[in-house]
Short mmCIF file of C-alpha atoms in Angstrom, two decimals:
data_model
loop_
_atom_site.label_atom_id
_atom_site.label_comp_id
_atom_site.label_asym_id
_atom_site.label_seq_id
_atom_site.Cartn_x
_atom_site.Cartn_y
_atom_site.Cartn_z
CA ALA A 21 8.63 -15.07 49.23
CA GLN A 22 7.71 -11.86 47.61
CA SER A 23 7.07 -8.91 49.45
CA VAL A 24 7.48 -5.27 49.22
CA THR A 25 8.95 -3.62 52.72
CA GLN A 26 7.72 0.17 53.49
CA PRO A 27 9.31 1.51 56.60
CA ASP A 28 7.84 4.46 57.26
CA ILE A 29 4.77 4.18 58.47
CA HIS A 30 4.15 8.18 58.81
CA ILE A 31 6.81 10.86 57.06
CA THR A 32 6.24 14.69 58.51
CA VAL A 33 8.33 17.10 56.23
CA SER A 34 7.41 21.08 55.45
CA GLU A 35 6.16 22.88 52.68
CA GLY A 36 9.54 23.12 50.58
CA ALA A 37 11.16 20.41 51.98
CA SER A 38 13.19 17.48 50.21
CA LEU A 39 11.10 14.50 50.20
CA GLU A 40 12.31 10.32 50.42
CA LEU A 41 10.29 7.53 51.25
CA ARG A 42 11.48 4.04 51.59
CA CYS A 43 10.45 1.02 49.48
CA ASN A 44 12.12 -2.37 49.58
CA TYR A 45 11.23 -5.22 48.04
CA SER A 46 12.37 -8.88 47.82
CA TYR A 47 11.31 -10.51 44.48
CA GLY A 48 13.33 -13.91 43.25
CA ALA A 49 12.74 -12.70 39.30
CA THR A 50 13.37 -9.39 37.93
CA PRO A 51 10.84 -6.84 39.20
CA TYR A 52 9.09 -4.28 38.14
CA LEU A 53 8.95 -1.56 40.04
CA PHE A 54 5.97 0.92 40.92
CA TRP A 55 4.96 4.31 43.29
CA TYR A 56 1.19 4.52 44.11
CA VAL A 57 -0.57 7.76 45.81
CA GLN A 58 -4.25 7.53 46.91
CA SER A 59 -5.38 10.80 48.36
CA PRO A 60 -8.26 10.86 51.26
CA GLY A 61 -11.22 9.61 49.20
CA GLN A 62 -9.73 8.82 46.74
CA GLY A 63 -7.82 5.39 44.53
CA LEU A 64 -4.04 4.36 44.02
CA GLN A 65 -2.76 6.26 41.16
CA LEU A 66 0.34 6.15 39.50
CA LEU A 67 3.39 8.69 40.02
CA LEU A 68 6.23 6.17 38.22
CA LYS A 69 7.17 2.85 37.16
CA TYR A 70 10.44 1.34 36.05
CA PHE A 71 10.18 -1.63 34.36
CA SER A 72 14.08 -1.75 32.62
CA GLY A 73 16.87 0.95 30.80
CA ASP A 74 18.05 4.14 33.15
CA THR A 75 17.38 3.91 37.07
CA LEU A 76 16.29 7.44 37.20
CA VAL A 77 12.32 7.85 37.18
CA GLN A 78 10.92 10.69 36.21
CA GLY A 79 7.14 10.59 37.14
CA ILE A 80 4.57 12.80 37.74
CA LYS A 81 4.13 15.73 40.03
CA GLY A 82 7.80 16.29 40.37
CA PHE A 83 8.45 12.92 41.38
CA GLU A 84 10.75 10.45 40.98
CA ALA A 85 12.53 7.42 42.22
CA GLU A 86 15.86 5.41 41.63
CA PHE A 87 16.23 1.41 40.97
CA LYS A 88 18.76 0.30 43.24
CA ARG A 89 19.43 -3.39 42.25
CA SER A 90 22.42 -3.53 44.54
CA GLN A 91 20.31 -2.00 47.33
CA SER A 92 17.00 -4.40 46.56
CA SER A 93 15.15 -0.03 46.66
CA PHE A 94 13.36 1.92 45.31
CA ASN A 95 13.10 5.08 47.26
CA LEU A 96 10.54 8.43 45.50
CA ARG A 97 12.28 11.63 45.68
CA LYS A 98 11.04 14.84 45.36
CA PRO A 99 13.10 18.38 46.01
CA SER A 100 10.57 20.72 47.51
CA VAL A 101 6.98 18.57 48.24
CA HIS A 102 3.89 20.79 48.31
CA TRP A 103 1.36 21.16 50.91
CA SER A 104 -0.63 19.12 48.46
CA ASP A 105 1.22 16.31 48.11
CA ALA A 106 -0.11 14.64 51.60
CA ALA A 107 -1.01 11.71 51.06
CA GLU A 108 -0.47 8.36 51.95
CA TYR A 109 1.94 6.55 49.04
CA PHE A 110 2.70 2.53 47.93
CA CYS A 111 5.26 0.94 47.04
CA ALA A 112 4.32 -2.07 44.69
CA VAL A 113 6.69 -4.70 43.03
CA GLY A 114 5.07 -7.19 40.50
CA GLY A 115 7.36 -9.56 37.37
CA TYR A 116 6.73 -10.53 33.49
CA ASN A 117 4.03 -13.60 32.80
CA THR A 118 2.93 -12.47 36.40
CA ASP A 119 -1.42 -10.15 36.89
CA LYS A 120 -0.36 -9.05 40.44
CA LEU A 121 1.18 -6.46 41.90
CA ILE A 122 1.98 -7.03 45.49
CA PHE A 123 2.32 -3.49 47.61
CA GLY A 124 3.79 -2.39 50.40
CA THR A 125 1.75 -1.68 53.41
CA GLY A 126 2.24 2.75 52.31
CA THR A 127 3.73 6.08 54.17
CA ARG A 128 1.21 8.14 55.28
CA LEU A 129 3.02 11.77 54.02
CA GLN A 130 1.82 14.60 55.86
CA VAL A 131 3.42 18.31 55.20
CA PHE A 132 3.30 21.45 57.53
CA PRO A 133 2.65 24.77 56.23
CA GLU B 27 -8.31 11.67 31.37
CA PRO B 28 -10.25 7.76 31.26
CA GLU B 29 -11.23 6.91 34.54
CA VAL B 30 -11.67 3.52 36.12
CA THR B 31 -15.40 3.89 37.95
CA GLN B 32 -16.93 1.84 40.67
CA THR B 33 -19.95 2.13 41.93
CA PRO B 34 -21.86 2.30 45.09
CA SER B 35 -18.60 4.05 46.97
CA HIS B 36 -20.51 2.69 50.07
CA GLN B 37 -21.56 -0.65 50.92
CA VAL B 38 -23.73 -1.70 53.98
CA THR B 39 -25.03 -5.45 53.71
CA GLN B 40 -25.59 -8.23 56.83
CA MET B 41 -23.51 -11.28 56.44
CA GLY B 42 -23.93 -14.34 54.79
CA GLN B 43 -26.46 -12.04 51.77
CA GLU B 44 -24.43 -11.66 49.19
CA VAL B 45 -22.81 -8.63 47.25
CA ILE B 46 -22.05 -7.38 43.68
CA LEU B 47 -19.22 -4.98 43.55
CA ARG B 48 -19.10 -3.42 40.43
CA CYS B 49 -16.64 -1.87 38.23
CA VAL B 50 -16.33 0.35 33.95
CA PRO B 51 -13.28 -0.52 33.55
CA ILE B 52 -11.35 2.36 31.02
CA SER B 53 -12.58 1.51 27.65
CA ASN B 54 -9.64 0.25 25.55
CA HIS B 55 -8.67 -2.10 28.79
CA LEU B 56 -8.69 -5.98 28.02
CA TYR B 57 -7.34 -6.62 31.08
CA PHE B 58 -9.28 -6.61 34.67
CA TYR B 59 -8.72 -6.84 38.10
CA TRP B 60 -9.29 -6.74 41.54
CA TYR B 61 -7.29 -6.30 45.04
CA ARG B 62 -8.96 -5.28 48.48
CA GLN B 63 -7.02 -3.63 51.28
CA ILE B 64 -8.35 -4.83 54.81
CA LEU B 65 -8.00 -1.47 57.40
CA GLY B 66 -4.24 -0.74 58.09
CA GLN B 67 -3.21 -4.08 56.23
CA LYS B 68 -1.59 -3.81 52.63
CA VAL B 69 -3.55 -3.91 49.20
CA GLU B 70 -3.67 -7.56 48.18
CA PHE B 71 -4.37 -9.26 44.69
CA LEU B 72 -8.14 -11.19 44.41
CA VAL B 73 -7.51 -11.95 41.08
CA SER B 74 -7.24 -10.88 37.63
CA PHE B 75 -9.20 -11.11 34.32
CA TYR B 76 -8.59 -11.62 30.65
CA ASN B 77 -10.98 -12.73 28.12
CA ASN B 78 -13.69 -14.18 30.02
CA GLU B 79 -11.93 -16.25 31.75
CA ILE B 80 -9.93 -15.81 35.25
CA SER B 81 -6.65 -14.94 33.80
CA GLU B 82 -5.05 -15.13 37.98
CA LYS B 83 -6.38 -15.59 41.12
CA SER B 84 -4.46 -15.46 44.93
CA GLU B 85 -5.43 -17.54 47.71
CA ILE B 86 -7.97 -15.43 48.81
CA PHE B 87 -10.06 -16.37 45.82
CA ASP B 88 -11.72 -19.18 47.47
CA ASP B 89 -15.36 -20.48 45.82
CA GLN B 90 -17.14 -17.92 48.02
CA PHE B 91 -15.85 -15.27 45.36
CA SER B 92 -16.59 -14.66 41.29
CA VAL B 93 -15.85 -12.41 38.76
CA GLU B 94 -17.71 -11.73 35.42
CA ARG B 95 -17.92 -9.05 33.31
CA PRO B 96 -21.84 -8.91 32.35
CA ASP B 97 -22.21 -7.21 29.17
CA GLY B 98 -18.89 -4.68 26.87
CA SER B 99 -18.25 -1.85 29.97
CA ASN B 100 -19.19 -3.44 33.07
CA PHE B 101 -17.21 -6.01 35.55
CA THR B 102 -17.96 -7.52 38.23
CA LEU B 103 -16.54 -9.75 41.98
CA LYS B 104 -19.59 -10.70 43.68
CA ILE B 105 -19.34 -12.42 46.95
CA ARG B 106 -21.24 -15.76 47.87
CA SER B 107 -22.40 -15.34 50.96
CA THR B 108 -20.59 -12.41 53.09
CA LYS B 109 -18.57 -13.28 56.24
CA LEU B 110 -17.16 -10.40 59.34
CA GLU B 111 -13.73 -10.24 57.77
CA ASP B 112 -14.68 -9.91 54.23
CA SER B 113 -14.88 -6.24 55.06
CA ALA B 114 -12.48 -3.82 53.38
CA MET B 115 -12.17 -1.46 50.32
CA TYR B 116 -11.92 -2.84 47.16
CA PHE B 117 -10.48 -2.19 44.62
CA CYS B 118 -10.73 -2.47 40.66
CA ALA B 119 -7.70 -2.09 38.11
CA SER B 120 -7.73 -2.84 34.10
CA SER B 121 -4.49 -2.58 31.45
CA GLU B 122 -4.51 -2.56 28.21
CA GLN B 123 -2.23 -5.64 28.60
CA GLY B 124 -1.88 -8.30 30.88
CA GLY B 125 1.04 -9.21 33.71
CA THR B 126 2.74 -6.42 35.16
CA SER B 127 4.66 -5.21 31.87
CA ASN B 128 4.74 -2.38 29.59
CA GLN B 129 0.96 -0.81 31.01
CA PRO B 130 0.45 -0.36 33.92
CA GLN B 131 -2.52 -0.71 36.16
CA HIS B 132 -5.29 2.27 36.64
CA PHE B 133 -7.61 1.51 39.68
CA GLY B 134 -10.52 2.85 40.41
CA ASP B 135 -11.71 4.91 43.19
CA GLY B 136 -12.93 1.79 45.46
CA THR B 137 -15.73 0.78 47.24
CA ARG B 138 -15.85 0.33 50.73
CA LEU B 139 -17.54 -2.87 52.00
CA SER B 140 -18.72 -3.43 55.21
CA ILE B 141 -19.94 -5.99 57.06
CA LEU B 142 -22.54 -6.00 59.97
#
């Protein structure tokens, strides 16, 4: 079955600390992988995407993610978190010849000053 | 930066009533989508739409749902006879190309639908 798992429901970090949000996927074909962020009361904003090529992808707001096929993972990282990064983060997978994105349950990030 | 806009931001409707959720996709986008997120659950794909036809739909998208592009700018989701379990946040999205490759889907801020 096609699915996305985000094992961490809630993460709390101090401002300036590094961050890693985990994402594992199960997909029968070549996956296209995405991270979206949702601030309170707002929609889903695309942070970054992976289709092919370099397995380390850079996104907006200083985020990056690494695709590891052997681990079926696409973890999101940021070296130094800012208070404005507090939001909910969603990992999603899609594939060739489908319009459907499959989302994980999300990870809520809280940042302490 | 161009945005997907959705109206209203919050809709309250009596069970059994019809509701129409509206979206204005990004102007040069040709592919349109609806997703929903029941409180505390995952964002789920409902339907995709291209060239005035449904391109793909999920098992959630049954006969009580319909989509339409009534004019050159709007994209609507109609729920014919609402049920309590239709209460959710509904997201509209659009993209330049179809599928989930090459061109990402851009999402609106959502409409929160509350069924009483």
